[in-house]
mmCIF file of C-alpha atoms and ligand atoms in Angstrom:
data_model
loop_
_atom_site.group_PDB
_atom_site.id
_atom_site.type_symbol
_atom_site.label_atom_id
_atom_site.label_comp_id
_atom_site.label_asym_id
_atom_site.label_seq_id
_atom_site.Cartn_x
_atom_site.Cartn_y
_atom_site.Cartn_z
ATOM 1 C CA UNK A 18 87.659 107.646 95.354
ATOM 2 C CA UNK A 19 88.105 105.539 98.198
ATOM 3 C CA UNK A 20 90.401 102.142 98.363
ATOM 4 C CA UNK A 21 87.205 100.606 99.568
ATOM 5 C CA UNK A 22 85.388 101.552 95.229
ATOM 6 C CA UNK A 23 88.746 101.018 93.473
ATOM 7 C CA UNK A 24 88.509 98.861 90.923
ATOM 8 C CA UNK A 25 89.452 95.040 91.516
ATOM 9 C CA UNK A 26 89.455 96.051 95.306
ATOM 10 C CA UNK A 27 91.386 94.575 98.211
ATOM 11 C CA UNK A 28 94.256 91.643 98.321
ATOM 12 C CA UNK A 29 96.172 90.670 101.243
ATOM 13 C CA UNK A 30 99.406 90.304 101.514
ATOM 14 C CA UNK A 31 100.368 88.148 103.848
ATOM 15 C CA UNK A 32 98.556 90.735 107.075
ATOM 16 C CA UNK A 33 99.066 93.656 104.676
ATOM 17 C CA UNK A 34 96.108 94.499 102.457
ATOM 18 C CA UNK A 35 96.406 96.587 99.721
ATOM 19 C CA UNK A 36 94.106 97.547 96.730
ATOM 20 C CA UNK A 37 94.567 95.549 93.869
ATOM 21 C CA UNK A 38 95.109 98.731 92.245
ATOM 22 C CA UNK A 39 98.520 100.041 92.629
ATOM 23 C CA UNK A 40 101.135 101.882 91.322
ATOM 24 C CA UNK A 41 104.697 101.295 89.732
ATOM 25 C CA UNK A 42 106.953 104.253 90.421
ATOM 26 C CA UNK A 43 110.205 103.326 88.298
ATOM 27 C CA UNK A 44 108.762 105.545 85.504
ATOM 28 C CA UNK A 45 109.544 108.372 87.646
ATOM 29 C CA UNK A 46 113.227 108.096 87.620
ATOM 30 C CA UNK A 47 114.678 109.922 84.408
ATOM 31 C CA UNK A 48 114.681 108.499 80.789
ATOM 32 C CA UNK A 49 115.947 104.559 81.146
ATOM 33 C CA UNK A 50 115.566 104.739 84.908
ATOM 34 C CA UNK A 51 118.748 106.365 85.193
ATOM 35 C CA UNK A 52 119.464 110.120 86.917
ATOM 36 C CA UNK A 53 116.891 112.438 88.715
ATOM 37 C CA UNK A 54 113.245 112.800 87.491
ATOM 38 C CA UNK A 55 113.052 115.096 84.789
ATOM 39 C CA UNK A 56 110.180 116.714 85.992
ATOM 40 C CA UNK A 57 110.693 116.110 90.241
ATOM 41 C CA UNK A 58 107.260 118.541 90.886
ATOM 42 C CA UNK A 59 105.298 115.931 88.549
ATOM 43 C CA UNK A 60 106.906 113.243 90.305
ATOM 44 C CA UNK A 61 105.622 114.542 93.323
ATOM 45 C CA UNK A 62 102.147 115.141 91.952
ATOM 46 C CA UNK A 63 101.491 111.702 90.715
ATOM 47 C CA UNK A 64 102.565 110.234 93.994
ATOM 48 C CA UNK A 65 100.484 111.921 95.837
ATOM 49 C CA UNK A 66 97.247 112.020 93.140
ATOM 50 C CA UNK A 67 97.854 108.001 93.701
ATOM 51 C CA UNK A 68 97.409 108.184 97.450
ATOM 52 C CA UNK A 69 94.504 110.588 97.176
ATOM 53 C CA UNK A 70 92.862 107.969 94.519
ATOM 54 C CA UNK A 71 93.021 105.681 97.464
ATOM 55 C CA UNK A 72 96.216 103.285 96.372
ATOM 56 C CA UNK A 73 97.452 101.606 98.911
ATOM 57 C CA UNK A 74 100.784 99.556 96.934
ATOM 58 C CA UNK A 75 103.458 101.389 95.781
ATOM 59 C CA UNK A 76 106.051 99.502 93.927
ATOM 60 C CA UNK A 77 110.023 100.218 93.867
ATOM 61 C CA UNK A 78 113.562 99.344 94.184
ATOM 62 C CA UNK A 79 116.693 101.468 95.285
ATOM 63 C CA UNK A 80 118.457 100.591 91.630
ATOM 64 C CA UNK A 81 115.694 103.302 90.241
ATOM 65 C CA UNK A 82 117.322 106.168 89.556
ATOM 66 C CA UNK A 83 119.577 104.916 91.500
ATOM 67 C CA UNK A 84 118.188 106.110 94.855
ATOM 68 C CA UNK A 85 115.872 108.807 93.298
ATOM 69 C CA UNK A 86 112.844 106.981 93.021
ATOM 70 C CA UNK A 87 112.804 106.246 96.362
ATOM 71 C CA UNK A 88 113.998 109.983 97.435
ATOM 72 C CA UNK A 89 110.931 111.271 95.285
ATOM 73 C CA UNK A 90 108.881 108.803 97.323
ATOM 74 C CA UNK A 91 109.837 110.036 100.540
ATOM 75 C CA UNK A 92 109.626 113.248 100.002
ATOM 76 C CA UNK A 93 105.887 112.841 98.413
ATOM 77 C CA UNK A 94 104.721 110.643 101.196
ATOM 78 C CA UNK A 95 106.743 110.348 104.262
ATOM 79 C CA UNK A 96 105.485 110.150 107.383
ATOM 80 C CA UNK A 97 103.149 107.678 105.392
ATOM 81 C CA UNK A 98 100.053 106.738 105.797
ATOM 82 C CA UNK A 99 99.237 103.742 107.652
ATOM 83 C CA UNK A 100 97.225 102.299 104.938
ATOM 84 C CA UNK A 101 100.301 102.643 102.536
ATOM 85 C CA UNK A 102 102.529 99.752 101.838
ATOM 86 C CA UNK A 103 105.385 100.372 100.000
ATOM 87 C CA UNK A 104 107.347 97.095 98.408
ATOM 88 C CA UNK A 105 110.669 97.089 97.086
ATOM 89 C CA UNK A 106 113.375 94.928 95.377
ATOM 90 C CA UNK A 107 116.669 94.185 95.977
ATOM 91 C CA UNK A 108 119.367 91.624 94.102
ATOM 92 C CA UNK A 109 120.655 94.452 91.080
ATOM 93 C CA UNK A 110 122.833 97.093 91.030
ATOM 94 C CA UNK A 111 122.924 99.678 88.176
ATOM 95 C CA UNK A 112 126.073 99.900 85.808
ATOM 96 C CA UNK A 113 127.487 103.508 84.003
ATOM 97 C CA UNK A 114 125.730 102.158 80.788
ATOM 98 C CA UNK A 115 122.634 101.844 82.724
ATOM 99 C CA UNK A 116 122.586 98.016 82.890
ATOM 100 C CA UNK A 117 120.860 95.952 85.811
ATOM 101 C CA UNK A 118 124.215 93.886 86.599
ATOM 102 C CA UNK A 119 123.057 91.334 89.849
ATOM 103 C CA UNK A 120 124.097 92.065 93.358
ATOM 104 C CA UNK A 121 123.132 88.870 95.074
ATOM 105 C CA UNK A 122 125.674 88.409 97.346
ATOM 106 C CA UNK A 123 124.756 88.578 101.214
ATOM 107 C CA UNK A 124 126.960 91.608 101.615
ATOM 108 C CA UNK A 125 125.353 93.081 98.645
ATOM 109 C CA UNK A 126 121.711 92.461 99.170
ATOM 110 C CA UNK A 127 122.187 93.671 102.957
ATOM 111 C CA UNK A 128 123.436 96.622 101.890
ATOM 112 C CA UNK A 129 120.504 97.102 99.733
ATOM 113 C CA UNK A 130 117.976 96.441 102.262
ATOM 114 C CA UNK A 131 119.872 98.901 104.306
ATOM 115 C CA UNK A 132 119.734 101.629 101.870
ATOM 116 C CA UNK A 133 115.786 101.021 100.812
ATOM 117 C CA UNK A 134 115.335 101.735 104.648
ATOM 118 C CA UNK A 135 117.368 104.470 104.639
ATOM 119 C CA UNK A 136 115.889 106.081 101.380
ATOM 120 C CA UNK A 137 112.545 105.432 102.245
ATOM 121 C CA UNK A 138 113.116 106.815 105.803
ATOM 122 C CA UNK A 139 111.284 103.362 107.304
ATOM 123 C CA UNK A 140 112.349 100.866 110.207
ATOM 124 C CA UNK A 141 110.648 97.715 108.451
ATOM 125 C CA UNK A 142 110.137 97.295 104.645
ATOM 126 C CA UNK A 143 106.674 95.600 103.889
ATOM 127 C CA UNK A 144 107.554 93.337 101.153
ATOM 128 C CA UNK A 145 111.186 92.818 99.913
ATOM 129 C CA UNK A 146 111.103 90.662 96.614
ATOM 130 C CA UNK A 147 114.449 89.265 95.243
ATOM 131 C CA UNK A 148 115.161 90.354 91.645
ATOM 132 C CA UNK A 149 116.346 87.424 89.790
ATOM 133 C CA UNK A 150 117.239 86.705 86.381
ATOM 134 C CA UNK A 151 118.861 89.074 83.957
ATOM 135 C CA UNK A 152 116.748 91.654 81.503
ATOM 136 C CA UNK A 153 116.203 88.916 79.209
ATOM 137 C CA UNK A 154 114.184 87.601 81.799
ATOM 138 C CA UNK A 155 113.948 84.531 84.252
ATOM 139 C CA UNK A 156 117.101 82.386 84.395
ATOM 140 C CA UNK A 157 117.815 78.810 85.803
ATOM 141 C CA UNK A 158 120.177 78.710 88.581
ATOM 142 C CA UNK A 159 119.479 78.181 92.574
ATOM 143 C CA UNK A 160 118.315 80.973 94.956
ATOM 144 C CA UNK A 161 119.041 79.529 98.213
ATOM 145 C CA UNK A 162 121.990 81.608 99.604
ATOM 146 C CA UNK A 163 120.537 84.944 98.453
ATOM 147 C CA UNK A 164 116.514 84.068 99.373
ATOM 148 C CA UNK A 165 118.177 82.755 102.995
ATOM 149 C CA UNK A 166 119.742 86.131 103.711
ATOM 150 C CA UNK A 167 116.884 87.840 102.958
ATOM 151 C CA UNK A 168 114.728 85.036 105.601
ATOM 152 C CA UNK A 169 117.939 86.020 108.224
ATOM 153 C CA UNK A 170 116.804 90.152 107.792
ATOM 154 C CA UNK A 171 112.909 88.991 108.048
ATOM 155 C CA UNK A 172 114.053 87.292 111.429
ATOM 156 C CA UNK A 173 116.362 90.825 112.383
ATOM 157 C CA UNK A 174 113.057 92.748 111.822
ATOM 158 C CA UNK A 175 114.226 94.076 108.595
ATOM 159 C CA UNK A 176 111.663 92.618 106.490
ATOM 160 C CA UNK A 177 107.705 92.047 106.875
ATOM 161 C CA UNK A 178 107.394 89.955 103.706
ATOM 162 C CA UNK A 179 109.164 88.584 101.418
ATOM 163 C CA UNK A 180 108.699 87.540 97.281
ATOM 164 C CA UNK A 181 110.846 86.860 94.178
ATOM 165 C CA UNK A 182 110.868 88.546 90.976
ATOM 166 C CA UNK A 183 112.074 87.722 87.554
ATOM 167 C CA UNK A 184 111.664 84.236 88.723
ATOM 168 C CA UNK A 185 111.180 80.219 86.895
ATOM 169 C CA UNK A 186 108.688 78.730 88.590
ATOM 170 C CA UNK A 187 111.424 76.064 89.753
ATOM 171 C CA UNK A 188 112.974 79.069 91.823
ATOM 172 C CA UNK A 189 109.278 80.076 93.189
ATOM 173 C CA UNK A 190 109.068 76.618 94.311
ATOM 174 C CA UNK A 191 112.545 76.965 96.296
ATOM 175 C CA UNK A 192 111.703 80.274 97.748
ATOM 176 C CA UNK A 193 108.820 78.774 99.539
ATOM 177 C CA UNK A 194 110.531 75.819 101.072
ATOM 178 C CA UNK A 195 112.963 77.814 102.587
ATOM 179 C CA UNK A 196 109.959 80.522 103.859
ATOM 180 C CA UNK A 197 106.600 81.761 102.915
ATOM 181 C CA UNK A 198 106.057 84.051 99.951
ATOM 182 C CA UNK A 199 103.366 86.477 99.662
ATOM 183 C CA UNK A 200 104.034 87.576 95.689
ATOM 184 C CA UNK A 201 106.152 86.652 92.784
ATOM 185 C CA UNK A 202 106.356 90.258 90.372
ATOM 186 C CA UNK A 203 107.393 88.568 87.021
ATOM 187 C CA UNK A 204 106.656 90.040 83.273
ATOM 188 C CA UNK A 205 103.267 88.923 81.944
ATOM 189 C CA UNK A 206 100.467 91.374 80.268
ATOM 190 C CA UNK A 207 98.025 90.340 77.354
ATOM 191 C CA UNK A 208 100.806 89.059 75.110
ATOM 192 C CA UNK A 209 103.029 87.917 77.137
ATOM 193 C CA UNK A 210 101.503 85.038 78.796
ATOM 194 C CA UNK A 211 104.761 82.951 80.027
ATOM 195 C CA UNK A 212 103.177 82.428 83.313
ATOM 196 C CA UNK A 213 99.371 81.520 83.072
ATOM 197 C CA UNK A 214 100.215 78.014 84.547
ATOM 198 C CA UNK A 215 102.525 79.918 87.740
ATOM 199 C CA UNK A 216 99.751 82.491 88.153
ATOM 200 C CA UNK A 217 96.556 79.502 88.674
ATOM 201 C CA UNK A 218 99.010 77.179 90.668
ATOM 202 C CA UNK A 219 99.622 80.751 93.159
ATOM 203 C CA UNK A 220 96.264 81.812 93.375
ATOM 204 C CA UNK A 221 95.080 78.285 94.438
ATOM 205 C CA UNK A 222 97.604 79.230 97.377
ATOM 206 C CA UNK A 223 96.339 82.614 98.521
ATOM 207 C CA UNK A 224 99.900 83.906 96.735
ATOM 208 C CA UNK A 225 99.769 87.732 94.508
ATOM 209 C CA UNK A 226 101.329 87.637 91.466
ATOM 210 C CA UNK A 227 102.453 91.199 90.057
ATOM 211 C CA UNK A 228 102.874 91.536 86.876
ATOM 212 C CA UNK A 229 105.480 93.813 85.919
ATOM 213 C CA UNK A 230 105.347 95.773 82.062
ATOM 214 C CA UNK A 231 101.150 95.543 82.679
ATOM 215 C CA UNK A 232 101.308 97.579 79.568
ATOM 216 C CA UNK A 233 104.069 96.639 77.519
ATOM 217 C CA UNK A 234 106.560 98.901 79.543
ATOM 218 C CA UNK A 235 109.394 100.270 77.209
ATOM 219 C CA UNK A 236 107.340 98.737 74.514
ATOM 220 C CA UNK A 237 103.754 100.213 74.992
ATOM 221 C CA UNK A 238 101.420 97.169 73.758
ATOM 222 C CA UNK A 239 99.779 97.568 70.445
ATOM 223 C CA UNK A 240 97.432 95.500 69.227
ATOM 224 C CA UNK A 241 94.319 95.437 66.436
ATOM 225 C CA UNK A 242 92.491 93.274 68.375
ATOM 226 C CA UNK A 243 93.007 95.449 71.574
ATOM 227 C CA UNK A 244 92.136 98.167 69.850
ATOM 228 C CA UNK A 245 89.366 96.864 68.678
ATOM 229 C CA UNK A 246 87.650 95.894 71.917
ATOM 230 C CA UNK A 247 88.808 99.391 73.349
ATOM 231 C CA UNK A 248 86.628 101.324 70.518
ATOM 232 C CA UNK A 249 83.746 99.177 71.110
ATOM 233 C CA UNK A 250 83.362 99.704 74.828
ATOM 234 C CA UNK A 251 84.876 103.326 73.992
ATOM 235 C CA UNK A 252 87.503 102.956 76.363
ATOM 236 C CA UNK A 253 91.550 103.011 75.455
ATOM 237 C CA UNK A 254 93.707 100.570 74.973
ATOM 238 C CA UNK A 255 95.389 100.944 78.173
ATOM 239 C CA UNK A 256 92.341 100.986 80.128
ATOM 240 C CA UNK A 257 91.238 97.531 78.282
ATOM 241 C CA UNK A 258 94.734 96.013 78.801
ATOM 242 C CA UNK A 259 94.794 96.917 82.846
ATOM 243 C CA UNK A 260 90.903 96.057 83.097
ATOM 244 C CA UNK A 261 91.956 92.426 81.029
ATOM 245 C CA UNK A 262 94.550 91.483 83.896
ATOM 246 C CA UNK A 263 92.290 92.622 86.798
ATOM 247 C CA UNK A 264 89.566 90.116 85.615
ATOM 248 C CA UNK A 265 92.425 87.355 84.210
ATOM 249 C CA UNK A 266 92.581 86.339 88.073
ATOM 250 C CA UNK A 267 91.631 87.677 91.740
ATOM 251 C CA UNK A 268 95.523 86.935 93.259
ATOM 252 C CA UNK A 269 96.640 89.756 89.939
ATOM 253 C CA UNK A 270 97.841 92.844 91.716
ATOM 254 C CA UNK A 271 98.764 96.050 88.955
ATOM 255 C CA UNK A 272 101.674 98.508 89.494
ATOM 256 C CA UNK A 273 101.100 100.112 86.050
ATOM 257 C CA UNK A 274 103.697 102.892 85.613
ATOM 258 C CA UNK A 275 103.019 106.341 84.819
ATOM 259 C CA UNK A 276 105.168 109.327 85.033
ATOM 260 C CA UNK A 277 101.318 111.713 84.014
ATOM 261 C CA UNK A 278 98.578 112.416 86.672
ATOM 262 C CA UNK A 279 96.188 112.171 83.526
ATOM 263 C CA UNK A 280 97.173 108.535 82.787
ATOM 264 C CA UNK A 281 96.868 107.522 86.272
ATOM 265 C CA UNK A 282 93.421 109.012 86.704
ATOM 266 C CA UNK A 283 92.632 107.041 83.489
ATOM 267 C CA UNK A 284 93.997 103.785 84.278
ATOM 268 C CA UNK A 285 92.193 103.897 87.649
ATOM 269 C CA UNK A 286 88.647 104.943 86.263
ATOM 270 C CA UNK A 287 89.080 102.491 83.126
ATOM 271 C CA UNK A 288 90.772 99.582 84.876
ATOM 272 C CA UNK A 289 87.586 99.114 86.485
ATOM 273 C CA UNK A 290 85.256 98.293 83.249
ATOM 274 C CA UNK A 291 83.881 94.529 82.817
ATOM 275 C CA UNK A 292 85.024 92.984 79.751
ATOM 276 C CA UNK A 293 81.968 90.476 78.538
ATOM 277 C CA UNK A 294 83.167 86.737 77.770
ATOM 278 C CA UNK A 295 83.263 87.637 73.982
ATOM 279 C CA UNK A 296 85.726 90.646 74.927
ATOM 280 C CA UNK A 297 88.373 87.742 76.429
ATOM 281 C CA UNK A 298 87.764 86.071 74.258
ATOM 282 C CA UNK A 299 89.561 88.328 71.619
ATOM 283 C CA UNK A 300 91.882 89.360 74.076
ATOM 284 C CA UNK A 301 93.196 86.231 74.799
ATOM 285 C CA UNK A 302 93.576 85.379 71.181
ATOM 286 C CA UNK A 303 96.156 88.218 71.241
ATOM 287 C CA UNK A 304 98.647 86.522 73.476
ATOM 288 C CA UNK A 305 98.168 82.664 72.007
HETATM 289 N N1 NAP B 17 110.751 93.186 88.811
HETATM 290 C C1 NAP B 17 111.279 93.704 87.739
HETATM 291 O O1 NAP B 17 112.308 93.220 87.244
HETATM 292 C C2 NAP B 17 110.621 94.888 87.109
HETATM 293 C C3 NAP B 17 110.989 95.278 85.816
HETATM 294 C C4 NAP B 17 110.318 96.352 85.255
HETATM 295 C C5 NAP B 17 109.332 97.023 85.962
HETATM 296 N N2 NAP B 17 109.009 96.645 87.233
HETATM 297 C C6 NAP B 17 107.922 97.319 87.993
HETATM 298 O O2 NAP B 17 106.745 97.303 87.210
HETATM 299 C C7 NAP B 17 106.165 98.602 87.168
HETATM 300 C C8 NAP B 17 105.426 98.781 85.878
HETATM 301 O O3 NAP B 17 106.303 98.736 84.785
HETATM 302 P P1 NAP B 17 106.526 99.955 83.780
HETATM 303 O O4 NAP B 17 106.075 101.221 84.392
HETATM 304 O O5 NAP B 17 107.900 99.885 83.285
HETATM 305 O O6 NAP B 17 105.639 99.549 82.549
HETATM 306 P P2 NAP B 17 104.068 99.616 82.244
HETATM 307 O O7 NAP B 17 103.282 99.879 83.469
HETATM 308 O O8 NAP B 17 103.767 98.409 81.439
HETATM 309 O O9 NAP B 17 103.990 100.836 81.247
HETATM 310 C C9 NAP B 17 104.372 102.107 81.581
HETATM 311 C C10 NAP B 17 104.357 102.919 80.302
HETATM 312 O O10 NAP B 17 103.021 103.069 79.872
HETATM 313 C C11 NAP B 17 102.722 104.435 79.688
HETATM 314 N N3 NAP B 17 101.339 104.661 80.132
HETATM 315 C C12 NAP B 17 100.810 104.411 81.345
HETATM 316 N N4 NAP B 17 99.505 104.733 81.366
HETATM 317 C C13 NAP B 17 99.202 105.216 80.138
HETATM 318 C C14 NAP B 17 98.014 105.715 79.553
HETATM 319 N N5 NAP B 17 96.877 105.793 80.237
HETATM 320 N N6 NAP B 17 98.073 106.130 78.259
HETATM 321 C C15 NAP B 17 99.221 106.054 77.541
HETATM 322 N N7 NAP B 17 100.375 105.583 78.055
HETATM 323 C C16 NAP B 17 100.378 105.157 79.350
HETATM 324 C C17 NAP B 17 103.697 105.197 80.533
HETATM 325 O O11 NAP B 17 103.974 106.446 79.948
HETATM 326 P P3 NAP B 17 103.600 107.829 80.705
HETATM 327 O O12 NAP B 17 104.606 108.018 81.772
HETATM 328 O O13 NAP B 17 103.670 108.828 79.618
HETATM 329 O O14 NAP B 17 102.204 107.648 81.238
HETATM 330 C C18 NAP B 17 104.928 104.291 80.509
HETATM 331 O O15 NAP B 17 105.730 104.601 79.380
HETATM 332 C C19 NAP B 17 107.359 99.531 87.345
HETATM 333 O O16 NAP B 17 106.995 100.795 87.806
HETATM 334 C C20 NAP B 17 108.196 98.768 88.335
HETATM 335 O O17 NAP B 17 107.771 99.102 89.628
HETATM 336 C C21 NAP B 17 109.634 95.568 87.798
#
């Protein structure tokens, strides 16, 4: 398959374009996205199965693992291809206990652009989002200082693009009147619709949102009514869920995680089947 016939295909990001169709990678790390991948050859294989499949967005941050995410990346993919864009996130560290405590300092988020670039063997990152909130999700509080240091690395060359992640829709609005944003990557999937309102009022300005936990992530999503649409158009769950976001709006980008060259076969083939009104209809009931 070529980017050109994936399903949902092409968005651009700010000059970058990528297929709709990526591909999380913090499943790779090993179990809670701490330590070495426990299997590093599968690793390697799914990488590279999603380049061959004709992804062009590969999601990641240097907390994964930490580090080994983005080792496994390089050593799947580096010297890259030029079609490949590869975004990251910076503004949390990782604790002994495997916590996400924030690193938002200058110092700190400097260092962490430094080390992406290291890891991932690159002179310029593509798209650098700020990680915000906490892991029970978006939190009030200003960005300015952080978001600024990351606009002062953009200017250094550093950065091609910048975004925020784990963001209120207050913050989104103060990221872009410092600079332009070309994605916010928040959580949102079939039920968990916080953000319907964030994602229209972005799309209306030519901004991606990317969802992260597409499928429920820790918590695979279950649902009768999902399942129910799945048997009918004999497709999975999964498939239905991935193919639901894909038509919910064009600015929707996926980086559904997979550690399984089967699954990520599957979610590309069955992300790409059209749901009829009736079918979002149902599906939307599931997140209301
Ligand atoms: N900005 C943030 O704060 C933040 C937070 C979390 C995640 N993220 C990003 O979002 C990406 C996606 O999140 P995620 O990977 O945690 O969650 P996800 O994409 O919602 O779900 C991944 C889970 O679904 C399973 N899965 C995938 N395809 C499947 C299939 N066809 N059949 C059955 N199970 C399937 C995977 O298991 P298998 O490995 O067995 O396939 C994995 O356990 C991450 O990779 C990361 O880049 C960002």
């Amino acid at each position: 398959m070529s980017s050109l016939s994936l399903p949902g295909g092409t968005w651009t990001l700010g000059d970058l374009t990528v297929t709709r169709l990526g591909y999380g990678a913090m499943q790779l790390a090993g179990p809670w996205v701490m330590g070495p991948p426990a299997d590093r050859a599968g690793a390697l294989a799914v990488l590279r199965e999603a380049v061959d499949l004709g992804i062009t967005h590969i999601d990641t941050a240097d907390a994964y693992g930490p580090r080994f995410t983005n080792e496994v990346i390089r050593e799947a993919l580096h010297p890259y291809p030029a079609s490949l864009h590869i975004a990251t996130k910076v503004g949390a560290l990782r604790d002994d206990r495997g916590g996400w405590p924030p690193a938002r300092r200058p110092d700190q988020l400097r260092r962490a652009v430094d080390e992406n670039l290291e890891v991932l063997r690159l002179e310029t990152l593509d798209l650098v989002n700020l990680r915000l909130g906490n892991a029970e999700g978006p939190q009030p509080g200003s960005l300015a200082e952080a978001f600024e240091t990351l606009v002062d690395l953009q200017r250094q060359g550093l950065i091609r693009h910048l975004g925020v992640s784990n963001a209120t829709p207050e913050q989104v609005a103060e990221a872009q009147s410092i600079a332009p944003i070309v994605s916010v990557q928040n959580m949102y999937n079939l039920a968990h619709r916080h953000d319907d309102e964030l994602i229209d009022k972005l799309a209306a300005q030519n901004i991606a949102y990317v969802p992260f936990f597409p499928l429920g992530g820790f918590t695979p999503l279950q649902s009768g009514a999902l399942s129910a649409v799945a048997a009918r158009l004999n497709s999975t769950p999964m498939a239905v869920a991935l193919a639901w976001l894909l038509q919910r709006s064009p600015n929707i980008l996926l980086i559904a995680g997979t550690s399984s060259v089967a699954h990520l076969r599957e979610n590309v083939a069955g992300a790409g089947i059209t749901l009829s009104a009736e079918d979002v209809a149902a599906l939307d009931r599931i997140g209301r």
